[in-house]
C-alpha positions as a LaTeX table, in Angstrom:
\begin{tabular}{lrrr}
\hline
Residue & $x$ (\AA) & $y$ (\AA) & $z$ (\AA) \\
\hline
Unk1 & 133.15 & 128.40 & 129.27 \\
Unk2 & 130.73 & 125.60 & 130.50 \\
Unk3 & 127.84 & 127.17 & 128.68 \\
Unk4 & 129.36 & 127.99 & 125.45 \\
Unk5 & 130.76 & 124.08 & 125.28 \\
Unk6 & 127.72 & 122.95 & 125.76 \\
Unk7 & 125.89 & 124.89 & 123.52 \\
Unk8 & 128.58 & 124.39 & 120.87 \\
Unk9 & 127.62 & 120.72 & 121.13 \\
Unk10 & 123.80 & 120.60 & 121.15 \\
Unk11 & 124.16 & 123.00 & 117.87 \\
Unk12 & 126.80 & 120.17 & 116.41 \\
Unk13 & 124.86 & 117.49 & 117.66 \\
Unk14 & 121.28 & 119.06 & 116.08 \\
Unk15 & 122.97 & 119.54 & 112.76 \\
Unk16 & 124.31 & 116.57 & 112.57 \\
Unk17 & 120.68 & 114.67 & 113.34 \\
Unk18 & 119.07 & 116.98 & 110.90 \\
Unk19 & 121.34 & 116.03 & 108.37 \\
Unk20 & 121.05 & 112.34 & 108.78 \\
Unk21 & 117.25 & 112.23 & 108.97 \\
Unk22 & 117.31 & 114.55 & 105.57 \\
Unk23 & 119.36 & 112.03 & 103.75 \\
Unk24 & 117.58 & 109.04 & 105.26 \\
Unk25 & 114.39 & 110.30 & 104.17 \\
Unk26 & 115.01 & 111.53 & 100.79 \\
Unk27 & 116.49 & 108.03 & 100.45 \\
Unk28 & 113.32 & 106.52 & 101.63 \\
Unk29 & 110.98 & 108.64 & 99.43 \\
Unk30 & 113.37 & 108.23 & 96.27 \\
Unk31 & 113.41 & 104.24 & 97.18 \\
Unk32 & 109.57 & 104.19 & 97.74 \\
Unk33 & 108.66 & 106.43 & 95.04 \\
Unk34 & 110.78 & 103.83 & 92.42 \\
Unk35 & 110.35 & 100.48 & 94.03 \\
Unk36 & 107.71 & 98.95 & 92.19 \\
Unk37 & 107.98 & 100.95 & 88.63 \\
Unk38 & 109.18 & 99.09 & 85.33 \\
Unk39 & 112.07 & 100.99 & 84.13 \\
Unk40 & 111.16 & 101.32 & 80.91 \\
Unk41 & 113.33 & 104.05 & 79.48 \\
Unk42 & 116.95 & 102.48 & 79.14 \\
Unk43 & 117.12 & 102.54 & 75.00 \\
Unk44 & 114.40 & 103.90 & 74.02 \\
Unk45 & 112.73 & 107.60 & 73.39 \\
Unk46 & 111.05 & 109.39 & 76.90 \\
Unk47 & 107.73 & 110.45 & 77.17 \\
Unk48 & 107.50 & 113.94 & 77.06 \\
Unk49 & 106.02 & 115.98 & 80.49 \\
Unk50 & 102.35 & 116.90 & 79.22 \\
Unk51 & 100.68 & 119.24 & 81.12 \\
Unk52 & 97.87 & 117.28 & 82.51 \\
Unk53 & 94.93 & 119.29 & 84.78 \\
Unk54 & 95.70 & 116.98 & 87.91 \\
Unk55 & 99.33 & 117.64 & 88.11 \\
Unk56 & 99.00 & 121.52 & 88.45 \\
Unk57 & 99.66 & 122.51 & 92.32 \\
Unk58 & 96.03 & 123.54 & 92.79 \\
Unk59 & 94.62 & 120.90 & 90.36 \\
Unk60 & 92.11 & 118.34 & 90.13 \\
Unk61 & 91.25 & 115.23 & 87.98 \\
Unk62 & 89.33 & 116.40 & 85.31 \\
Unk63 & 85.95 & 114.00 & 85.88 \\
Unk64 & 84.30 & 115.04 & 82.41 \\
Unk65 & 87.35 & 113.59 & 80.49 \\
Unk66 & 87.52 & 110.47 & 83.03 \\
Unk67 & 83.87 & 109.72 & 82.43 \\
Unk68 & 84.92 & 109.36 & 78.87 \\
Unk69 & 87.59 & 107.70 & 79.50 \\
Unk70 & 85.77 & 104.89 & 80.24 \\
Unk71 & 83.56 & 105.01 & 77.29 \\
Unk72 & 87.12 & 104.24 & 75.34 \\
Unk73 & 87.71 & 101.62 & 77.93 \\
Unk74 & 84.38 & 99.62 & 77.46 \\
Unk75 & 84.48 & 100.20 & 73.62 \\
Unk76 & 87.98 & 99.92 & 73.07 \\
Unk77 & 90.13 & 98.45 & 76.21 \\
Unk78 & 88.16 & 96.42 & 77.71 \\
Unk79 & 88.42 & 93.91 & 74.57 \\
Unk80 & 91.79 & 92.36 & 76.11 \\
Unk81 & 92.48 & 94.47 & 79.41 \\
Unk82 & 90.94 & 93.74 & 82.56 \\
Unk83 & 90.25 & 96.36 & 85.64 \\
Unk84 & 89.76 & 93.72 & 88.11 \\
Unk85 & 90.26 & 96.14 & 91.39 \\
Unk86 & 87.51 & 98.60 & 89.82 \\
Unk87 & 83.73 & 97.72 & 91.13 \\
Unk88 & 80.72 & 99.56 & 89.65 \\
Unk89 & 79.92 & 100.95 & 93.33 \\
Unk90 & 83.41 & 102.72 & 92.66 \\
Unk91 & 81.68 & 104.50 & 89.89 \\
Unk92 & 78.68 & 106.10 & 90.96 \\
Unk93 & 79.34 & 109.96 & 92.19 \\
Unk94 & 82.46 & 110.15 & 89.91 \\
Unk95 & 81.88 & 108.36 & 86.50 \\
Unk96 & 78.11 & 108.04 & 86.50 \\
Unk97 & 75.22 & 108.10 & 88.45 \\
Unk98 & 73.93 & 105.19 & 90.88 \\
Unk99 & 71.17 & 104.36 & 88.66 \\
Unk100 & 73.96 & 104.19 & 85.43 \\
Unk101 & 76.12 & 102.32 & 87.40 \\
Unk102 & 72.87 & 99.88 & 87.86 \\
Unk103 & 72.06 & 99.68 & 84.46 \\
Unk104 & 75.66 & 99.00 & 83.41 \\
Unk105 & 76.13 & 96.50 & 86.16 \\
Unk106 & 72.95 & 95.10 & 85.05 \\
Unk107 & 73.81 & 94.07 & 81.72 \\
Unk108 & 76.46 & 91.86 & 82.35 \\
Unk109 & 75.93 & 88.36 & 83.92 \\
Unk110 & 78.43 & 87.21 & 86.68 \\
Unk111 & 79.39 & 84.01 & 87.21 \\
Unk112 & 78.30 & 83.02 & 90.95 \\
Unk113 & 77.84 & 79.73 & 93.30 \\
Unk114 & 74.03 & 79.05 & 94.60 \\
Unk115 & 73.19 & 78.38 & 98.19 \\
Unk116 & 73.72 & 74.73 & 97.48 \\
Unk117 & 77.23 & 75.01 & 96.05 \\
Unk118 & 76.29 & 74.97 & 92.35 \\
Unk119 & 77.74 & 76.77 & 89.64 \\
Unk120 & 75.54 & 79.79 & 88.49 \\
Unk121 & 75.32 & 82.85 & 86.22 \\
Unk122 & 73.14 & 85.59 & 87.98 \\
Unk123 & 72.74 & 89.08 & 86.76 \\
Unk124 & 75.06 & 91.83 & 87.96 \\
Unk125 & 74.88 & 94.11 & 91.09 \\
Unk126 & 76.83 & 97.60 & 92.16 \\
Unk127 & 79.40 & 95.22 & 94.51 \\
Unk128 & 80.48 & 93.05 & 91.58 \\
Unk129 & 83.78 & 93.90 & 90.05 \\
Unk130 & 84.48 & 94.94 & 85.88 \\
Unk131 & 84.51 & 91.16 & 84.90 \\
Unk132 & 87.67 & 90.40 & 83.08 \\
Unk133 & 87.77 & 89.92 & 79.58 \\
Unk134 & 89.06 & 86.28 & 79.91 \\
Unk135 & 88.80 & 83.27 & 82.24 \\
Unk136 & 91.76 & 82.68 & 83.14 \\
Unk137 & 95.69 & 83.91 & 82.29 \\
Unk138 & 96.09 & 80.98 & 80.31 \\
Unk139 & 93.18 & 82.14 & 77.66 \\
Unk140 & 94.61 & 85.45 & 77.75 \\
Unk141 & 97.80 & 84.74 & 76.27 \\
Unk142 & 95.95 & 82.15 & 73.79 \\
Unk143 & 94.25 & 84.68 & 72.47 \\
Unk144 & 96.77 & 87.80 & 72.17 \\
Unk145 & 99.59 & 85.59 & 70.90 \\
Unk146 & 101.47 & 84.60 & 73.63 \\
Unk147 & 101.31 & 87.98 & 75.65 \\
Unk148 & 99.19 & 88.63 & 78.49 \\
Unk149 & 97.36 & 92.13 & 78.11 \\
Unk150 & 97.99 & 93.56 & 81.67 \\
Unk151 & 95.22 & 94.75 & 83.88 \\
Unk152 & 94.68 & 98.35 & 83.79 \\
Unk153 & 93.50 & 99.20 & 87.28 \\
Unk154 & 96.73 & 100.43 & 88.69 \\
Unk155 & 98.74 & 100.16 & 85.62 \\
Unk156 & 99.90 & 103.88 & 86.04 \\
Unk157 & 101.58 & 103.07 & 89.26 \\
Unk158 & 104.01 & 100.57 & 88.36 \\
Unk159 & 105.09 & 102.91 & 85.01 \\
Unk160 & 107.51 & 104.92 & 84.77 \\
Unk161 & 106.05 & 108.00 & 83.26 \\
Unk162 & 102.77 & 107.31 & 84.25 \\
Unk163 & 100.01 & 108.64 & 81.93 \\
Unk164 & 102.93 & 110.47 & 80.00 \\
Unk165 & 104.03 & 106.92 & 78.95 \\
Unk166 & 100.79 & 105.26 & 78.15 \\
Unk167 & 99.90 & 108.40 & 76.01 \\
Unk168 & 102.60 & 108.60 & 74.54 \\
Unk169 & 102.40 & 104.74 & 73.64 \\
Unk170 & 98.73 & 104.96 & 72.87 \\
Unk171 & 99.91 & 107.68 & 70.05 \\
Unk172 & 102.98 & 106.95 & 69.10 \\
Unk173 & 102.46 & 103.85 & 66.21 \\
Unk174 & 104.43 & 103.86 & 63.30 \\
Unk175 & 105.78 & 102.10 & 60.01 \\
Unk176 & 108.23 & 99.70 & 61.10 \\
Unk177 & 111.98 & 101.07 & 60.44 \\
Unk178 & 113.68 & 100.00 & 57.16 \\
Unk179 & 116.03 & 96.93 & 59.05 \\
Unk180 & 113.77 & 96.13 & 61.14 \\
Unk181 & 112.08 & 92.76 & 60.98 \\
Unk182 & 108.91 & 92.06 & 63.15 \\
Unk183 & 107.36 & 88.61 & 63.60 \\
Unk184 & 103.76 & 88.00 & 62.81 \\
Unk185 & 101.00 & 89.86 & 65.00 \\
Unk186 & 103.88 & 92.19 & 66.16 \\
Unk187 & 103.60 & 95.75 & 65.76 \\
Unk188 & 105.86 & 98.95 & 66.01 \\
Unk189 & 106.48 & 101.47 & 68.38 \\
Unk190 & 108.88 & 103.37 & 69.69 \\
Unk191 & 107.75 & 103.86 & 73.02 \\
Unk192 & 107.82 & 100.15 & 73.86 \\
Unk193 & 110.55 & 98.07 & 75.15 \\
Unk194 & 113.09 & 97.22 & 71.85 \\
Unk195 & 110.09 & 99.13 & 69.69 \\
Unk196 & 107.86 & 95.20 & 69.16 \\
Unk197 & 104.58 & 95.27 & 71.00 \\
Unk198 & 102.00 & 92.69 & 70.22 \\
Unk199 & 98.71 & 95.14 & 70.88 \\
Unk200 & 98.01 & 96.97 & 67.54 \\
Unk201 & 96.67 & 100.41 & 67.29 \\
Unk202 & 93.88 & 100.58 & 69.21 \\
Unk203 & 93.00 & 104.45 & 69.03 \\
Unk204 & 91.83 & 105.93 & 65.56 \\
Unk205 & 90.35 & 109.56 & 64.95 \\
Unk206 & 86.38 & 108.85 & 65.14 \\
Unk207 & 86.89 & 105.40 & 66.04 \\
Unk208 & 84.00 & 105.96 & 68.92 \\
Unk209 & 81.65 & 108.38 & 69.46 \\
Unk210 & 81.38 & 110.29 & 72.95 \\
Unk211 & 77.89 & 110.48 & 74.72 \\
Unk212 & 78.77 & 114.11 & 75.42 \\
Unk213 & 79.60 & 115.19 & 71.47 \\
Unk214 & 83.28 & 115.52 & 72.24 \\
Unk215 & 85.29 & 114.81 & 68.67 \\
Unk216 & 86.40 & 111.75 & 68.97 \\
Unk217 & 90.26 & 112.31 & 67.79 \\
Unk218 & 92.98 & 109.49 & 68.61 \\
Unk219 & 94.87 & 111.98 & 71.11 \\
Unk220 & 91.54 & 113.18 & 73.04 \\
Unk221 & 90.59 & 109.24 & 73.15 \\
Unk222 & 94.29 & 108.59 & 75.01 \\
Unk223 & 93.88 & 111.80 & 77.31 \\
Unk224 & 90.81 & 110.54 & 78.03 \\
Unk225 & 91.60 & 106.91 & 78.66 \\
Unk226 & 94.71 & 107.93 & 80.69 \\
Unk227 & 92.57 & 110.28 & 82.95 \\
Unk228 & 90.41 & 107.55 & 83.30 \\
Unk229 & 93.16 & 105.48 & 84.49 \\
Unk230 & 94.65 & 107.99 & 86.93 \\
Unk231 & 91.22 & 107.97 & 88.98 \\
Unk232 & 91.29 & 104.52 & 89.35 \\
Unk233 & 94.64 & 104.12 & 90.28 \\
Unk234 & 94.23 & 105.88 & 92.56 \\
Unk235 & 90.79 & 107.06 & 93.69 \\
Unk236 & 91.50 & 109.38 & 96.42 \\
Unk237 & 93.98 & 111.64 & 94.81 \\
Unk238 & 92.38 & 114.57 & 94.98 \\
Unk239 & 91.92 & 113.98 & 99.03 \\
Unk240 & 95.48 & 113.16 & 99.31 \\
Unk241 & 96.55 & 116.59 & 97.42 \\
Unk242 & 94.38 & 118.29 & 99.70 \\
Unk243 & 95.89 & 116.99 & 102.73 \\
Unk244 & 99.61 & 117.10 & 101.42 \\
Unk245 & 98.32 & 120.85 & 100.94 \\
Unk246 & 97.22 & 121.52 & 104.77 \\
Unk247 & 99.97 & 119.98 & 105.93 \\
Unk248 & 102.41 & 122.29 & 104.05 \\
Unk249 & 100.45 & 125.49 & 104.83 \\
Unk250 & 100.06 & 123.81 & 109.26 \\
Unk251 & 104.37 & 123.60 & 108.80 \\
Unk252 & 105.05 & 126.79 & 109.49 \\
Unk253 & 102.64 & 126.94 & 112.51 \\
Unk254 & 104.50 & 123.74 & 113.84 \\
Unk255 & 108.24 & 125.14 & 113.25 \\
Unk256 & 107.19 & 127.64 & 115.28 \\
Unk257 & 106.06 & 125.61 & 118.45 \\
Unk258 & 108.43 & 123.49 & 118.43 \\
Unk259 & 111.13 & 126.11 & 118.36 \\
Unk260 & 109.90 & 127.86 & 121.17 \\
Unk261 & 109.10 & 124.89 & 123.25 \\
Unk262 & 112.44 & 124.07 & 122.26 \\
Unk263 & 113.47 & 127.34 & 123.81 \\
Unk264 & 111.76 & 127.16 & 126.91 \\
Unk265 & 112.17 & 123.80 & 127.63 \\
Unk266 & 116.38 & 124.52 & 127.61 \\
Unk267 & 115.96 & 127.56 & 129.05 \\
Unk268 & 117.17 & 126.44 & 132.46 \\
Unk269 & 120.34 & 124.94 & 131.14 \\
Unk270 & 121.54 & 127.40 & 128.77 \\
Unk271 & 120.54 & 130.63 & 131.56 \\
Unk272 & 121.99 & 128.73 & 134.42 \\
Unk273 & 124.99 & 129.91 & 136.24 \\
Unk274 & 127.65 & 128.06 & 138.28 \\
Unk275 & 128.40 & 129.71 & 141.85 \\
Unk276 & 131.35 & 127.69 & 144.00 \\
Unk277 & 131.40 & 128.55 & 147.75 \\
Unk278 & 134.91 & 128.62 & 149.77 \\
Unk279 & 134.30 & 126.15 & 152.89 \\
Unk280 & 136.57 & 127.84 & 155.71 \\
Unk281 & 139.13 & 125.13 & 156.29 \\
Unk282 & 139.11 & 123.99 & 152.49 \\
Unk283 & 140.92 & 126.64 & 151.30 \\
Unk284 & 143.68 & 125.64 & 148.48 \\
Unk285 & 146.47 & 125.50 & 150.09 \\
Unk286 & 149.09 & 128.59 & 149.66 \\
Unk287 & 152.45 & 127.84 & 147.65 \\
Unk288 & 155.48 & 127.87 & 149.63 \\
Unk289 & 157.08 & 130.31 & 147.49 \\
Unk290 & 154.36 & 133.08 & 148.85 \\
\hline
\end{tabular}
């Protein structure tokens, strides 16, 4: 009886753990996973779920569309949008080679402070960030009309959607709506928060041309763009899937350790057995009716 009570309680007790850390953590995750993303999807159309190469199971960013992906940033994007966290040492080995990354990092002049604390301008090296297309906020919004062109660096990670949403806004222009009335330098499009964005359609068919030959359509430029901005969101997401990966195929190897040092390790409770021992002169006393 002592046995099976006990054991009736370390299996309710388990359970009831294994429950609460469950819940807790998919609480966690679903908290973590949405804290910091603009819902931007309350009245307006979804992004549809497009099947990009790095969201398979076993799949990888696709580098040959990322490298073009930042030719349409530095023809197109990088107009207004900034990648501030992105440093040319960040692309050699993925986008380009170290002496590309030189030469691009090369032709742009930085400004810097001399040895004596004097304002310079000094040509660029592999440690210097993508210089921003403005000085300072302020100049941003004078120049897009009042709206400040976000940087791009980690822009996927604060979207809902993702690259499904910046494709899908990237593609999705239109005529404005009969009824619908649009101040000047606003645009349409759907995907956008009440349909009025102030960036205009950026992306045409053969608007650039791709070192590689690639044609140059409006929806390869966005896939290739939004690629582009996956990797440098975040950089080590292939090395991440990987480990996720080993640590899902090691699981099964660990359930199985820790249920058998579970096992021996309440071995001696669960096989014990209770022996009492009659000390002459401590015998229960006999009922007077015997």
């Amino acid at each position: 009886m002592h046995r099976s009570t006990f054991g009736c309680c370390f299996r309710r007790t388990l359970a009831v753990g294994a429950g609460t850390v469950s819940i807790v953590g998919t609480g966690l995750l679903y908290a973590l996973e949405n804290a910091i993303k603009v819902e931007a999807f309350e009245h307006f159309p979804h992004p549809a779920s497009l099947p990009w190469d790095h969201k398979r199971v076993f799949g990888t960013i696709d580098m040959a569309s990322a490298r073009r992906g930042y030719e349409v940033y530095k023809q197109v994007c990088k107009a207004c949008h900034s990648m501030k966290w992105i440093a040319y040492r960040h692309l050699v080995g993925n986008i380009m080679t170290e002496e590309e990354a030189k030469a691009e990092a090369a032709a742009v002049t930085v400004p810097d402070i001399d040895e004596a604390g004097n304002a310079i301008e000094r040509q660029g090296d592999l440690n210097d960030h993508l210089l921003s297309p403005y000085p300072n906020i302020a100049a941003a919004k004078a120049a897009n009309g009042g709206a400040f062109p976000p940087d791009l660096s980690m822009l996927l990670l604060t979207r809902e959607g993702a690259e499904d949403y910046v494709f899908s806004l990237l593609t999705s222009y239109v005529d404005t709506p009969a009824g619908v009335k649009l101040d000047e330098g606003k645009h349409y499009n759907p995907y956008f928060p009440d349909g009025v964005i102030s960036m205009p359609q950026q992306l045409f068919d053969g608007g650039i041309e791709y070192k590689d030959g690639t044609l140059a359509t409006a929806s390869q430029q966005a896939k290739d763009v939004c690629t582009f901005m996956r990797w440098t969101a975040e950089p080590f997401y292939e090395k991440k899937k990987r480990m996720f990966l080993k640590s899902i195929l090691f699981l099964p190897l660990l359930t199985f350790v820790l249920l058998f040092g579970k096992r021996h390790a309440w071995t001696y409770i669960k096989g014990r057995k209770s022996m009492w021992k009659i000390v002459k002169g401590r015998e229960r006393p006999k009922s007077k009716s015997s």
